[in-house]
Amino acid sequence: MTDYYCVFGNPVKHSRSPLIHAEFAHQTQQTIEYTAQEAPIDGFAGAWQAFIEAGGRGANVTVPFKGDAFALCDTLSHRAARAGAVNTLMVGGNGRTYGDTTDGIGLVRDLAYHRVALAGKRILVVGAGGAVRGILEPLLAEQPSGVVVVNRTAAKAEQLARDFADLGSITGGSFDTVNGTFDVVINGTSASLSGDLPPLPDALFNTHAWAYDMMYGAESTVFLQWAGPRGAKLLDGLGMLVEQAAESFFLWRNVRPDTTFVREMLRQQLRFFT
């Protein structure tokens, strides 16, 4: 019997999730069908309900529906409640909707895959939107020496720091409050999509520091192009995409796929279409 899953977004045709989950299913011998579903901007709840009624078991949720998904859940994971957003939905045996977020764990596992140490390290996170809120709990769980969140609107970064202060050392402020150097700098803004660069100081990176952009593309993002000549080792968000998908797959199927082949496959596709 085939179980049905999908990714909801708008737009969503560009999504690589169907390809990723088809490979996970093949690898783990799971009988599923995974499709991309474009929900109306003002009709996500109805689209999810229609999917359930058609036999859907679970879904991934991408822009712009992570807040809508959060709002319709009957039960939330602890990390989703913290993040205020949901990217993974499941239908329980009682028909109730359970929501989780796997973005943060996807980031941390991607960093671990590349042997980027976080424990005891000083981390700078750029941005204070929903994407950043979703990664802070898993980051702080790695016990860095401190996390600094900076944003154009300082009040948003300061609020995030207050919201997560019980989990570890975290401060927030504006770009002009950045001081000292960092072991890991994570760009959690969407500035790379528009070719913009956050106003960061040149002397930002410790020796052997990493620069990580949560965005990815066939070419290096503007942020990574800036960070490379300043001495940082570079990573983009393609691995995060694969790792968050693997965590969703595990939640649905209770089997954890290996991500190595999928990472390599997607990277080759990006190079091919350059």
Coordinates of C-alpha atoms in Angstrom, one line a residue:
M1 CA 0.0 0.0 0.0
T2 CA 1.3 3.4 -1.0
D3 CA 1.5 6.2 1.6
Y4 CA 1.1 9.8 0.3
Y5 CA 3.3 12.8 1.2
C6 CA 4.0 16.1 -0.3
V7 CA 5.6 19.5 0.0
F8 CA 3.4 22.6 0.2
G9 CA 4.6 25.9 -1.1
N10 CA 3.8 28.9 -3.3
P11 CA 5.6 28.8 -5.7
V12 CA 6.7 25.2 -5.4
K13 CA 7.5 23.8 -8.8
H14 CA 11.2 24.5 -8.2
S15 CA 11.3 22.3 -5.1
R16 CA 13.8 19.5 -5.0
S17 CA 11.9 17.7 -2.2
P18 CA 10.1 15.2 -4.4
L19 CA 13.5 14.1 -5.8
I20 CA 15.1 13.9 -2.4
H21 CA 12.3 11.9 -0.8
A22 CA 12.0 9.5 -3.9
E23 CA 15.7 8.7 -3.3
F24 CA 15.2 8.2 0.4
A25 CA 12.3 5.9 -0.3
H26 CA 14.2 3.9 -2.8
Q27 CA 17.2 3.6 -0.5
T28 CA 15.1 2.5 2.5
Q29 CA 12.6 0.4 0.5
Q30 CA 9.6 2.5 1.6
T31 CA 6.5 2.5 -0.5
I32 CA 5.5 6.2 -0.7
E33 CA 4.5 8.8 -3.3
Y34 CA 5.7 12.3 -2.7
T35 CA 4.5 15.3 -4.8
A36 CA 4.7 19.1 -4.9
Q37 CA 1.5 20.9 -4.1
E38 CA 1.0 24.6 -4.7
A39 CA -1.5 25.9 -2.1
P40 CA -3.4 29.2 -2.5
I41 CA -1.7 32.0 -0.6
D42 CA -4.8 32.4 1.6
G43 CA -5.9 28.8 1.5
F44 CA -3.2 26.6 3.2
A45 CA -5.5 25.1 5.8
G46 CA -8.0 24.0 3.2
A47 CA -5.2 22.5 1.0
W48 CA -3.9 20.5 4.0
Q49 CA -7.4 19.3 4.9
A50 CA -8.0 18.2 1.3
F51 CA -4.7 16.4 1.2
I52 CA -5.6 14.5 4.3
E53 CA -9.0 13.6 3.0
A54 CA -7.3 12.2 -0.2
G55 CA -5.2 9.9 2.0
G56 CA -2.2 12.1 2.7
R57 CA -0.1 11.0 5.7
G58 CA 2.3 14.0 6.0
A59 CA 3.8 17.0 4.4
N60 CA 6.8 19.3 4.3
V61 CA 5.9 23.0 4.3
T62 CA 8.0 25.8 2.7
V63 CA 7.6 29.5 2.0
P64 CA 5.2 31.1 2.7
F65 CA 3.2 28.6 4.8
K66 CA 5.4 27.7 7.8
G67 CA 3.4 30.1 10.1
D68 CA 0.1 28.8 8.7
A69 CA 1.2 25.2 9.4
F70 CA 2.1 26.1 12.9
A71 CA -1.4 27.7 13.5
L72 CA -3.4 24.6 12.4
C73 CA -1.5 21.9 14.4
D74 CA -3.3 20.1 17.2
T75 CA 0.0 19.2 18.8
L76 CA 3.5 20.7 18.4
S77 CA 7.0 19.4 19.1
H78 CA 9.0 21.3 21.7
R79 CA 11.3 22.7 19.0
A80 CA 8.4 23.8 16.8
A81 CA 6.7 25.6 19.7
R82 CA 10.0 27.4 20.3
A83 CA 10.5 28.3 16.6
G84 CA 6.9 29.5 16.1
A85 CA 6.9 27.7 12.7
V86 CA 6.4 24.2 11.3
N87 CA 8.0 22.7 8.3
T88 CA 6.9 19.0 8.9
L89 CA 3.3 17.8 9.3
M90 CA 2.0 14.4 10.3
V91 CA -1.4 12.9 10.7
G92 CA -1.8 10.8 13.8
G93 CA -3.8 7.7 14.2
N94 CA -6.5 9.8 15.8
G95 CA -6.7 12.1 12.8
R96 CA -5.0 15.0 14.6
T97 CA -2.2 17.0 13.0
Y98 CA 1.2 17.0 14.6
G99 CA 3.8 19.7 13.7
D100 CA 7.5 19.8 13.9
T101 CA 10.4 21.8 12.5
T102 CA 13.5 20.1 11.2
D103 CA 15.3 23.1 9.8
G104 CA 17.6 23.7 12.8
I105 CA 18.5 20.0 13.2
G106 CA 19.2 20.0 9.4
L107 CA 21.7 22.9 9.9
V108 CA 23.4 21.3 12.8
R109 CA 23.7 18.0 11.1
D110 CA 25.1 19.6 8.0
L111 CA 27.7 21.3 10.0
A112 CA 28.6 18.0 11.8
Y113 CA 28.8 16.3 8.4
H114 CA 31.5 18.8 7.4
R115 CA 33.2 18.4 10.8
V116 CA 32.5 22.0 11.9
A117 CA 32.8 22.1 15.7
L118 CA 30.2 24.2 17.6
A119 CA 30.9 23.3 21.2
G120 CA 32.8 26.1 22.9
K121 CA 32.8 28.2 19.8
R122 CA 31.7 31.8 19.2
I123 CA 28.9 31.9 16.7
L124 CA 27.5 34.9 14.8
V125 CA 24.0 34.6 13.3
V126 CA 23.0 37.2 10.8
G127 CA 19.3 38.0 10.6
A128 CA 16.3 37.7 13.0
G129 CA 13.5 36.3 10.9
G130 CA 11.7 33.0 11.0
A131 CA 14.6 31.1 9.5
V132 CA 16.9 32.2 12.3
R133 CA 14.3 31.5 15.0
G134 CA 14.1 27.9 13.7
I135 CA 17.8 27.2 14.2
L136 CA 18.6 28.8 17.5
E137 CA 17.5 26.0 19.8
P138 CA 19.5 23.3 18.1
L139 CA 22.5 25.6 17.8
L140 CA 22.4 26.4 21.6
A141 CA 22.0 22.7 22.4
E142 CA 25.6 22.2 20.9
Q143 CA 26.9 24.4 23.8
P144 CA 28.8 27.1 22.0
S145 CA 30.6 29.6 24.2
G146 CA 28.2 32.2 22.9
V147 CA 25.8 33.1 20.1
V148 CA 25.4 36.7 18.8
V149 CA 22.4 37.5 16.7
V150 CA 22.5 40.7 14.6
N151 CA 19.9 42.3 12.4
R152 CA 19.2 45.6 10.7
T153 CA 16.3 46.1 13.2
A154 CA 18.1 45.6 16.5
A155 CA 14.9 45.2 18.5
K156 CA 14.1 41.9 16.6
A157 CA 17.6 40.5 17.4
E158 CA 17.3 41.6 21.0
Q159 CA 13.9 39.9 21.3
L160 CA 15.2 36.6 19.9
A161 CA 18.0 36.7 22.5
R162 CA 15.5 37.2 25.3
D163 CA 13.3 34.4 23.9
F164 CA 16.2 31.9 23.9
A165 CA 18.3 33.1 26.8
D166 CA 17.3 30.2 29.0
L167 CA 19.0 27.8 26.6
G168 CA 22.5 29.3 26.7
S169 CA 24.6 32.4 26.2
I170 CA 23.0 34.5 23.5
T171 CA 22.9 38.2 22.8
G172 CA 21.3 40.3 20.1
G173 CA 21.8 43.7 18.6
S174 CA 22.4 45.8 15.4
F175 CA 25.2 45.3 12.9
D176 CA 27.2 48.1 14.4
T177 CA 27.4 46.3 17.7
V178 CA 29.4 43.4 16.2
N179 CA 32.8 43.2 17.8
G180 CA 35.6 40.7 17.9
T181 CA 36.0 37.7 15.8
F182 CA 34.0 34.5 15.4
D183 CA 34.5 30.8 14.7
V184 CA 31.3 30.3 12.8
V185 CA 29.3 33.0 10.9
I186 CA 25.8 32.0 9.7
N187 CA 23.9 34.1 7.2
G188 CA 20.2 33.5 8.0
T189 CA 18.9 36.3 5.8
S190 CA 17.5 36.0 2.3
A191 CA 19.8 38.9 1.2
S192 CA 21.8 36.5 -1.0
L193 CA 18.7 35.9 -3.2
S194 CA 18.7 39.6 -4.2
G195 CA 22.5 39.9 -4.3
D196 CA 22.7 42.1 -1.2
L197 CA 25.4 41.8 1.4
P198 CA 24.7 42.4 5.1
P199 CA 26.9 45.3 6.5
L200 CA 29.5 43.2 8.3
P201 CA 33.0 44.3 9.4
D202 CA 35.9 42.9 7.4
A203 CA 37.8 41.6 10.4
L204 CA 35.1 39.0 11.4
F205 CA 36.6 35.6 11.1
N206 CA 38.9 33.7 13.5
T207 CA 41.7 31.6 12.1
H208 CA 40.1 28.4 10.6
A209 CA 36.6 30.1 10.8
W210 CA 33.6 28.9 8.8
A211 CA 31.1 31.0 6.8
Y212 CA 27.8 29.4 6.3
D213 CA 25.0 30.7 4.1
M214 CA 21.6 29.1 4.6
M215 CA 20.8 29.9 0.9
Y216 CA 22.4 28.0 -1.9
G217 CA 22.7 28.1 -5.7
A218 CA 24.7 27.0 -8.7
E219 CA 27.1 29.9 -7.9
S220 CA 28.5 31.0 -4.6
T221 CA 26.2 33.4 -2.8
V222 CA 27.3 37.0 -2.4
F223 CA 27.9 36.4 1.3
L224 CA 30.2 33.5 0.6
Q225 CA 32.0 35.4 -2.2
W226 CA 32.7 38.1 0.4
A227 CA 33.7 35.7 3.2
G228 CA 36.2 33.7 1.2
P229 CA 38.8 36.4 0.6
R230 CA 38.6 37.2 4.3
G231 CA 39.9 33.9 5.3
A232 CA 36.8 31.8 6.0
K233 CA 36.1 28.3 4.9
L234 CA 32.8 28.2 3.0
L235 CA 29.5 26.2 3.1
D236 CA 26.1 26.8 1.6
G237 CA 22.7 25.5 2.6
L238 CA 22.3 22.6 0.2
G239 CA 23.4 20.1 2.8
M240 CA 20.9 21.7 5.3
L241 CA 18.1 21.1 2.7
V242 CA 19.0 17.4 2.5
E243 CA 19.5 16.9 6.3
Q244 CA 16.2 18.6 7.2
A245 CA 14.4 16.4 4.7
A246 CA 16.1 13.3 6.2
E247 CA 14.8 14.2 9.6
S248 CA 11.3 14.7 8.2
F249 CA 11.5 11.3 6.5
F250 CA 12.6 9.7 9.8
L251 CA 9.6 11.3 11.6
W252 CA 7.2 9.9 9.1
R253 CA 8.7 6.4 8.4
N254 CA 10.8 5.7 11.5
V255 CA 13.9 4.9 9.4
R256 CA 16.8 7.2 8.9
P257 CA 18.1 7.5 5.3
D258 CA 21.8 8.0 4.4
T259 CA 22.2 11.5 3.0
T260 CA 25.6 11.2 1.3
F261 CA 24.4 10.1 -2.2
V262 CA 21.6 12.7 -2.3
R263 CA 24.0 15.5 -1.4
E264 CA 26.3 14.5 -4.2
M265 CA 23.4 14.1 -6.7
L266 CA 22.0 17.6 -6.0
R267 CA 25.4 19.2 -6.1
Q268 CA 26.1 17.6 -9.5
Q269 CA 22.8 18.8 -10.8
L270 CA 23.5 22.4 -9.7
R271 CA 26.9 22.2 -11.6
F272 CA 25.2 20.7 -14.7
F273 CA 22.7 23.5 -14.9
T274 CA 25.2 26.3 -14.3

